[in-house]
Short mmCIF file of C-alpha atoms in Angstrom, two decimals:
data_model
loop_
_atom_site.label_atom_id
_atom_site.label_comp_id
_atom_site.label_asym_id
_atom_site.label_seq_id
_atom_site.Cartn_x
_atom_site.Cartn_y
_atom_site.Cartn_z
CA UNK A 1 29.94 34.27 -53.32
CA UNK A 2 29.75 34.87 -57.09
CA UNK A 3 33.52 34.44 -57.35
CA UNK A 4 33.33 31.23 -55.33
CA UNK A 5 30.57 29.86 -57.54
CA UNK A 6 32.53 30.75 -60.66
CA UNK A 7 35.63 28.95 -59.35
CA UNK A 8 33.53 25.93 -58.41
CA UNK A 9 31.99 25.76 -61.89
CA UNK A 10 35.42 26.18 -63.46
CA UNK A 11 36.78 23.36 -61.30
CA UNK A 12 33.91 21.04 -62.30
CA UNK A 13 34.40 21.83 -66.00
CA UNK A 14 38.12 21.04 -65.71
CA UNK A 15 37.44 17.75 -63.93
CA UNK A 16 34.90 16.74 -66.58
CA UNK A 17 37.30 17.63 -69.40
CA UNK A 18 40.14 15.67 -67.80
CA UNK A 19 37.88 12.67 -67.22
CA UNK A 20 36.65 12.86 -70.81
CA UNK A 21 40.20 13.05 -72.15
CA UNK A 22 41.25 10.06 -70.06
CA UNK A 23 38.22 8.11 -71.23
CA UNK A 24 38.80 8.79 -74.91
CA UNK A 25 42.58 8.38 -75.03
CA UNK A 26 44.05 5.26 -76.61
CA UNK A 27 45.89 2.75 -74.45
CA UNK A 28 47.66 -0.57 -74.85
CA UNK A 29 45.08 -3.21 -73.94
CA UNK A 30 47.20 -6.35 -74.22
CA UNK A 31 49.77 -8.22 -76.27
CA UNK A 32 49.22 -11.47 -78.18
CA UNK A 33 52.29 -13.72 -78.41
CA UNK A 34 52.78 -15.70 -81.61
CA UNK A 35 55.30 -18.43 -82.35
CA UNK A 36 58.08 -17.77 -84.82
CA UNK A 37 61.29 -15.78 -84.75
CA UNK A 38 61.35 -14.31 -88.25
CA UNK A 39 60.64 -10.87 -89.66
CA UNK A 40 57.31 -9.36 -90.61
CA UNK A 41 55.63 -6.63 -92.62
CA UNK A 42 51.92 -5.81 -93.04
CA UNK A 43 49.03 -7.20 -91.06
CA UNK A 44 45.34 -6.93 -91.91
CA UNK A 45 42.25 -6.91 -89.69
CA UNK A 46 39.36 -7.99 -91.93
CA UNK A 47 35.90 -7.58 -90.45
CA UNK A 48 34.22 -9.45 -93.31
CA UNK A 49 36.00 -12.68 -92.38
CA UNK A 50 36.39 -11.71 -88.70
CA UNK A 51 40.08 -12.52 -88.87
CA UNK A 52 43.45 -10.93 -88.32
CA UNK A 53 46.02 -11.87 -90.96
CA UNK A 54 49.63 -11.42 -89.85
CA UNK A 55 52.62 -11.63 -92.20
CA UNK A 56 55.41 -13.42 -90.34
CA UNK A 57 58.52 -14.92 -91.85
CA UNK A 58 57.51 -17.14 -94.77
CA UNK A 59 53.88 -17.52 -93.77
CA UNK A 60 50.74 -15.68 -92.77
CA UNK A 61 49.34 -16.44 -89.32
CA UNK A 62 45.57 -16.14 -88.98
CA UNK A 63 43.76 -15.20 -85.78
CA UNK A 64 40.08 -15.00 -84.90
CA UNK A 65 39.34 -11.33 -84.22
CA UNK A 66 36.93 -11.99 -81.36
CA UNK A 67 38.83 -14.68 -79.46
CA UNK A 68 42.25 -13.41 -80.58
CA UNK A 69 43.33 -17.03 -80.87
CA UNK A 70 45.38 -18.55 -83.70
CA UNK A 71 43.11 -20.49 -86.07
CA UNK A 72 45.59 -21.43 -88.77
CA UNK A 73 48.48 -20.38 -90.97
CA UNK A 74 49.24 -20.10 -94.67
CA UNK A 75 52.77 -21.31 -95.52
CA UNK A 76 54.80 -21.01 -98.70
CA UNK A 77 54.83 -17.23 -98.93
CA UNK A 78 58.58 -16.59 -99.18
CA UNK A 79 59.33 -12.92 -98.59
CA UNK A 80 55.77 -12.22 -97.44
CA UNK A 81 54.64 -8.60 -97.34
CA UNK A 82 50.91 -7.90 -97.59
CA UNK A 83 47.47 -9.49 -97.57
CA UNK A 84 44.29 -8.53 -99.45
CA UNK A 85 40.84 -10.07 -99.08
CA UNK A 86 38.18 -10.51 -101.79
CA UNK A 87 35.31 -11.88 -99.71
CA UNK A 88 32.88 -12.06 -102.63
CA UNK A 89 35.14 -14.64 -104.32
CA UNK A 90 36.11 -16.35 -101.04
CA UNK A 91 39.75 -15.60 -101.82
CA UNK A 92 42.76 -14.05 -100.17
CA UNK A 93 45.87 -12.75 -101.93
CA UNK A 94 49.35 -12.63 -100.36
CA UNK A 95 52.37 -10.91 -101.87
CA UNK A 96 55.43 -13.18 -101.75
CA UNK A 97 58.26 -10.77 -102.58
CA UNK A 98 61.01 -13.34 -103.05
CA UNK A 99 58.85 -15.41 -105.37
CA UNK A 100 57.80 -12.40 -107.47
CA UNK A 101 54.31 -13.78 -107.07
CA UNK A 102 50.95 -13.52 -105.36
CA UNK A 103 49.82 -16.58 -103.42
CA UNK A 104 46.05 -17.17 -103.56
CA UNK A 105 44.25 -18.93 -100.70
CA UNK A 106 40.74 -20.08 -99.81
CA UNK A 107 39.19 -17.98 -97.02
CA UNK A 108 37.29 -20.93 -95.57
CA UNK A 109 40.01 -23.58 -95.49
CA UNK A 110 43.10 -21.29 -95.57
CA UNK A 111 44.50 -23.68 -98.17
CA UNK A 112 46.64 -22.33 -101.02
CA UNK A 113 44.77 -22.52 -104.32
CA UNK A 114 47.09 -20.78 -106.77
CA UNK A 115 50.11 -18.64 -107.52
CA UNK A 116 50.15 -15.63 -109.84
CA UNK A 117 53.34 -14.24 -111.33
CA UNK A 118 53.83 -10.49 -110.89
CA UNK A 119 56.66 -8.05 -111.51
CA UNK A 120 59.73 -8.09 -109.22
CA UNK A 121 59.23 -7.87 -105.45
CA UNK A 122 55.48 -7.36 -104.95
CA UNK A 123 55.06 -5.55 -101.63
CA UNK A 124 51.83 -3.74 -100.73
CA UNK A 125 48.58 -5.19 -102.09
CA UNK A 126 44.95 -4.06 -102.10
CA UNK A 127 41.63 -5.36 -103.41
CA UNK A 128 39.53 -2.78 -105.24
CA UNK A 129 35.81 -3.57 -105.00
CA UNK A 130 34.94 -1.16 -107.82
CA UNK A 131 36.94 -3.01 -110.50
CA UNK A 132 37.06 -6.44 -108.78
CA UNK A 133 40.82 -6.30 -109.17
CA UNK A 134 43.77 -6.99 -106.93
CA UNK A 135 46.67 -4.56 -107.26
CA UNK A 136 50.23 -5.37 -106.23
CA UNK A 137 52.80 -2.63 -105.83
CA UNK A 138 56.15 -3.99 -106.95
CA UNK A 139 59.11 -2.37 -105.19
CA UNK A 140 62.10 -3.38 -107.28
CA UNK A 141 60.26 -3.08 -110.59
CA UNK A 142 58.65 0.32 -109.88
CA UNK A 143 55.39 -1.03 -111.23
CA UNK A 144 51.83 -2.05 -110.40
CA UNK A 145 50.32 -5.40 -111.40
CA UNK A 146 46.53 -5.63 -111.85
CA UNK A 147 44.87 -9.03 -111.35
CA UNK A 148 41.28 -10.10 -112.02
CA UNK A 149 40.21 -11.40 -108.60
CA UNK A 150 37.67 -13.81 -110.07
CA UNK A 151 39.87 -15.47 -112.69
CA UNK A 152 43.35 -14.91 -111.17
CA UNK A 153 44.48 -13.56 -114.53
CA UNK A 154 46.92 -10.66 -114.80
CA UNK A 155 45.06 -7.97 -116.76
CA UNK A 156 47.83 -5.44 -116.97
CA UNK A 157 51.05 -3.98 -115.59
CA UNK A 158 51.82 -0.28 -115.38
CA UNK A 159 55.07 1.52 -114.62
CA UNK A 160 55.14 4.11 -111.86
CA UNK A 161 57.83 6.80 -111.42
CA UNK A 162 59.61 5.24 -108.45
CA UNK A 163 59.25 2.71 -105.64
CA UNK A 164 55.57 2.21 -104.76
CA UNK A 165 54.59 1.76 -101.12
CA UNK A 166 51.13 1.68 -99.49
CA UNK A 167 48.04 2.38 -101.62
CA UNK A 168 44.33 3.13 -101.14
CA UNK A 169 41.24 3.18 -103.35
CA UNK A 170 38.51 5.81 -103.44
CA UNK A 171 35.95 3.11 -104.31
CA UNK A 172 35.10 4.92 -107.54
CA UNK A 173 37.86 3.68 -109.83
CA UNK A 174 40.83 5.74 -108.68
CA UNK A 175 43.87 4.39 -106.83
CA UNK A 176 46.40 6.46 -104.87
CA UNK A 177 49.88 5.16 -104.06
CA UNK A 178 52.85 6.59 -102.17
CA UNK A 179 56.08 6.74 -104.19
CA UNK A 180 58.73 6.36 -101.50
CA UNK A 181 61.93 7.42 -103.27
CA UNK A 182 60.34 10.43 -104.98
CA UNK A 183 58.20 11.59 -102.03
CA UNK A 184 55.10 11.90 -104.18
CA UNK A 185 51.61 10.43 -104.47
CA UNK A 186 50.50 8.97 -107.80
CA UNK A 187 46.83 8.80 -108.78
CA UNK A 188 45.86 6.32 -111.49
CA UNK A 189 42.74 4.90 -113.12
CA UNK A 190 42.02 1.38 -111.85
CA UNK A 191 40.44 0.30 -115.15
CA UNK A 192 42.73 1.82 -117.76
CA UNK A 193 45.92 1.67 -115.65
CA UNK A 194 46.81 5.18 -116.74
CA UNK A 195 48.50 7.66 -114.42
CA UNK A 196 46.37 10.78 -114.04
CA UNK A 197 48.42 12.82 -111.58
CA UNK A 198 51.63 12.85 -109.55
CA UNK A 199 51.69 15.21 -106.59
CA UNK A 200 54.67 16.18 -104.38
CA UNK A 201 54.34 15.54 -100.64
CA UNK A 202 56.74 18.31 -99.64
CA UNK A 203 57.53 18.84 -96.77
CA UNK A 204 57.02 15.08 -96.38
CA UNK A 205 59.91 12.77 -97.28
CA UNK A 206 59.93 8.99 -97.94
CA UNK A 207 56.23 8.14 -97.55
CA UNK A 208 55.13 4.67 -96.45
CA UNK A 209 51.74 4.28 -94.73
CA UNK A 210 48.69 5.81 -96.42
CA UNK A 211 45.08 6.38 -95.37
CA UNK A 212 42.05 8.03 -96.93
CA UNK A 213 38.92 9.81 -95.73
CA UNK A 214 36.31 9.50 -98.45
CA UNK A 215 33.98 12.01 -96.80
CA UNK A 216 36.42 14.93 -96.90
CA UNK A 217 38.56 13.70 -99.84
CA UNK A 218 41.69 13.68 -97.72
CA UNK A 219 44.79 11.50 -97.99
CA UNK A 220 47.03 10.94 -94.97
CA UNK A 221 50.60 10.00 -95.82
CA UNK A 222 53.09 8.89 -93.16
CA UNK A 223 56.46 10.24 -94.28
CA UNK A 224 59.18 8.47 -92.33
CA UNK A 225 62.29 10.46 -93.21
CA UNK A 226 60.72 13.80 -92.29
CA UNK A 227 58.72 12.32 -89.36
CA UNK A 228 55.55 13.95 -90.60
CA UNK A 229 51.97 13.04 -91.45
CA UNK A 230 51.07 14.98 -94.58
CA UNK A 231 47.39 15.71 -95.26
CA UNK A 232 46.54 16.11 -98.95
CA UNK A 233 43.39 16.95 -100.89
CA UNK A 234 42.96 13.93 -103.16
CA UNK A 235 41.00 15.92 -105.75
CA UNK A 236 43.83 18.32 -106.61
CA UNK A 237 46.98 17.33 -104.68
CA UNK A 238 46.96 20.42 -102.47
CA UNK A 239 48.78 20.05 -99.13
CA UNK A 240 46.37 20.86 -96.31
CA UNK A 241 48.50 20.19 -93.24
CA UNK A 242 51.73 18.65 -91.97
CA UNK A 243 51.85 17.09 -88.52
CA UNK A 244 54.79 15.77 -86.47
CA UNK A 245 54.98 12.04 -85.76
CA UNK A 246 57.45 9.55 -84.28
CA UNK A 247 60.46 7.92 -85.90
CA UNK A 248 60.47 4.70 -87.92
CA UNK A 249 56.87 4.78 -89.12
CA UNK A 250 55.77 2.18 -91.67
CA UNK A 251 52.00 2.20 -91.25
CA UNK A 252 49.00 4.48 -90.88
CA UNK A 253 45.25 4.03 -90.46
CA UNK A 254 42.37 6.49 -90.54
CA UNK A 255 39.44 5.74 -88.22
CA UNK A 256 36.35 7.34 -89.67
CA UNK A 257 34.18 6.95 -86.54
CA UNK A 258 36.48 9.07 -84.40
CA UNK A 259 38.19 10.95 -87.26
CA UNK A 260 41.55 9.93 -85.83
CA UNK A 261 44.75 9.32 -87.80
CA UNK A 262 47.08 6.76 -86.23
CA UNK A 263 50.72 6.36 -87.29
CA UNK A 264 52.66 3.36 -85.93
CA UNK A 265 56.28 4.30 -85.29
CA UNK A 266 59.07 1.78 -84.84
CA UNK A 267 60.72 3.83 -82.11
CA UNK A 268 57.92 2.52 -79.89
CA UNK A 269 55.11 5.05 -80.07
CA UNK A 270 51.74 5.47 -81.75
CA UNK A 271 51.19 9.04 -82.96
CA UNK A 272 47.50 10.00 -82.77
CA UNK A 273 46.22 12.98 -84.74
CA UNK A 274 42.64 14.22 -84.97
CA UNK A 275 40.70 15.67 -87.87
CA UNK A 276 38.54 18.43 -86.42
CA UNK A 277 37.44 19.46 -89.90
CA UNK A 278 38.65 19.08 -93.47
CA UNK A 279 41.09 21.93 -92.80
CA UNK A 280 41.93 21.51 -89.12
CA UNK A 281 44.27 18.84 -87.71
CA UNK A 282 46.27 18.40 -84.54
CA UNK A 283 48.31 15.74 -82.73
CA UNK A 284 46.29 14.69 -79.68
CA UNK A 285 48.31 11.85 -78.17
CA UNK A 286 51.68 10.13 -78.25
CA UNK A 287 51.13 6.62 -76.91
CA UNK A 288 54.10 4.45 -75.86
CA UNK A 289 53.66 1.01 -77.46
CA UNK A 290 56.62 -1.28 -78.11
CA UNK A 291 59.85 -0.72 -79.98
CA UNK A 292 59.62 -2.10 -83.56
CA UNK A 293 55.80 -1.82 -83.68
CA UNK A 294 55.90 -0.07 -87.05
CA UNK A 295 53.01 -1.60 -89.07
CA UNK A 296 49.36 -1.22 -88.12
CA UNK A 297 45.80 -2.24 -88.95
CA UNK A 298 42.38 -1.42 -87.50
CA UNK A 299 39.20 -3.43 -86.94
CA UNK A 300 36.07 -1.30 -87.12
CA UNK A 301 33.98 -4.13 -85.63
CA UNK A 302 36.26 -4.68 -82.64
CA UNK A 303 37.33 -1.02 -82.42
CA UNK A 304 40.90 -2.13 -81.87
CA UNK A 305 44.28 -1.35 -83.37
CA UNK A 306 46.82 -4.13 -83.99
CA UNK A 307 50.59 -3.80 -84.48
CA UNK A 308 53.24 -6.49 -85.06
CA UNK A 309 56.40 -6.25 -82.97
CA UNK A 310 59.37 -8.15 -81.56
CA UNK A 311 62.71 -7.64 -79.85
CA UNK A 312 65.12 -7.01 -82.73
CA UNK A 313 68.90 -6.71 -82.80
CA UNK A 314 71.34 -6.12 -85.65
CA UNK A 315 73.95 -8.77 -86.48
CA UNK A 316 76.23 -8.37 -89.52
CA UNK A 317 73.85 -5.74 -90.93
CA UNK A 318 70.92 -8.15 -90.66
CA UNK A 319 67.96 -7.91 -88.31
CA UNK A 320 67.60 -10.78 -85.87
CA UNK A 321 64.42 -11.44 -83.90
CA UNK A 322 64.89 -12.64 -80.34
CA UNK A 323 63.32 -16.09 -79.80
CA UNK A 324 59.87 -15.98 -78.26
CA UNK A 325 59.54 -12.20 -78.55
CA UNK A 326 57.11 -11.82 -81.47
CA UNK A 327 53.84 -10.25 -80.33
CA UNK A 328 50.80 -8.36 -81.57
CA UNK A 329 50.27 -5.14 -79.61
CA UNK A 330 46.55 -4.43 -79.19
CA UNK A 331 45.44 -0.83 -78.67
CA UNK A 332 41.99 0.57 -77.94
CA UNK A 333 40.10 2.98 -75.71
#
């Protein structure tokens, strides 16, 4: 009888654990089709404005986060890459790589209000609340442009030791940026524009997406060439862990509520890793999404993940998007 009771309890525990795992795993909830057959890069879910900003071709398409309906678009952003929002100034900033400029727009009307010259090929862009500055990370120039978000004035340009990719702020005046061709992370002062440290990501190679956990002082760098997520201590550059991920990753988000690290991989999967503690990490799920879904953003309010994707073929060494195939893949629990 004791053995039977033990087996029964064991069975119940297993059932509960399986049910819990199924309940907490991520899944594809839906896809949102958008018009346009051109390429894309970053997208940004901004809870302050309750909008999803999607770079697409030579414009940014804007959706309402709750209804997931298109509410407008911002044209004239040739070579569009990234979007940053400065809600306190009612402004948005879009990097237009082929114009070597940032396009400024009004958050209420979505109308373009200005254009700011940067260094060559501005790509990633962030708004730093601590300094009230917008930072563009200029791929071909290996530099960072700092812009006063209130006045739209360029306040400085700094050289970095390679091609800058995604960047994050610690909210206290320090910026961290992946250097793709050197496989390092650079830390610099957001006010003085002085580099303070450069740390190797080894065994990670060719970093792109970057996330940060301010509570544990951890950086999460998605390194595409080595197919690894590298966890680094942002106070000293020490490598804490290296986790396997899918191929073709160009984006990563850290979800502080669940302590999950999500890497969007162009091969058609979302690699999910979990932070058990500041020193313990493991891959917990490999979710099939859609081939080419390589960039990612997360809405804390909606508790949803969004990834741009389309059916893409190669013609004469150029990517071609199949007509009517561009979609936003929505993931949640």
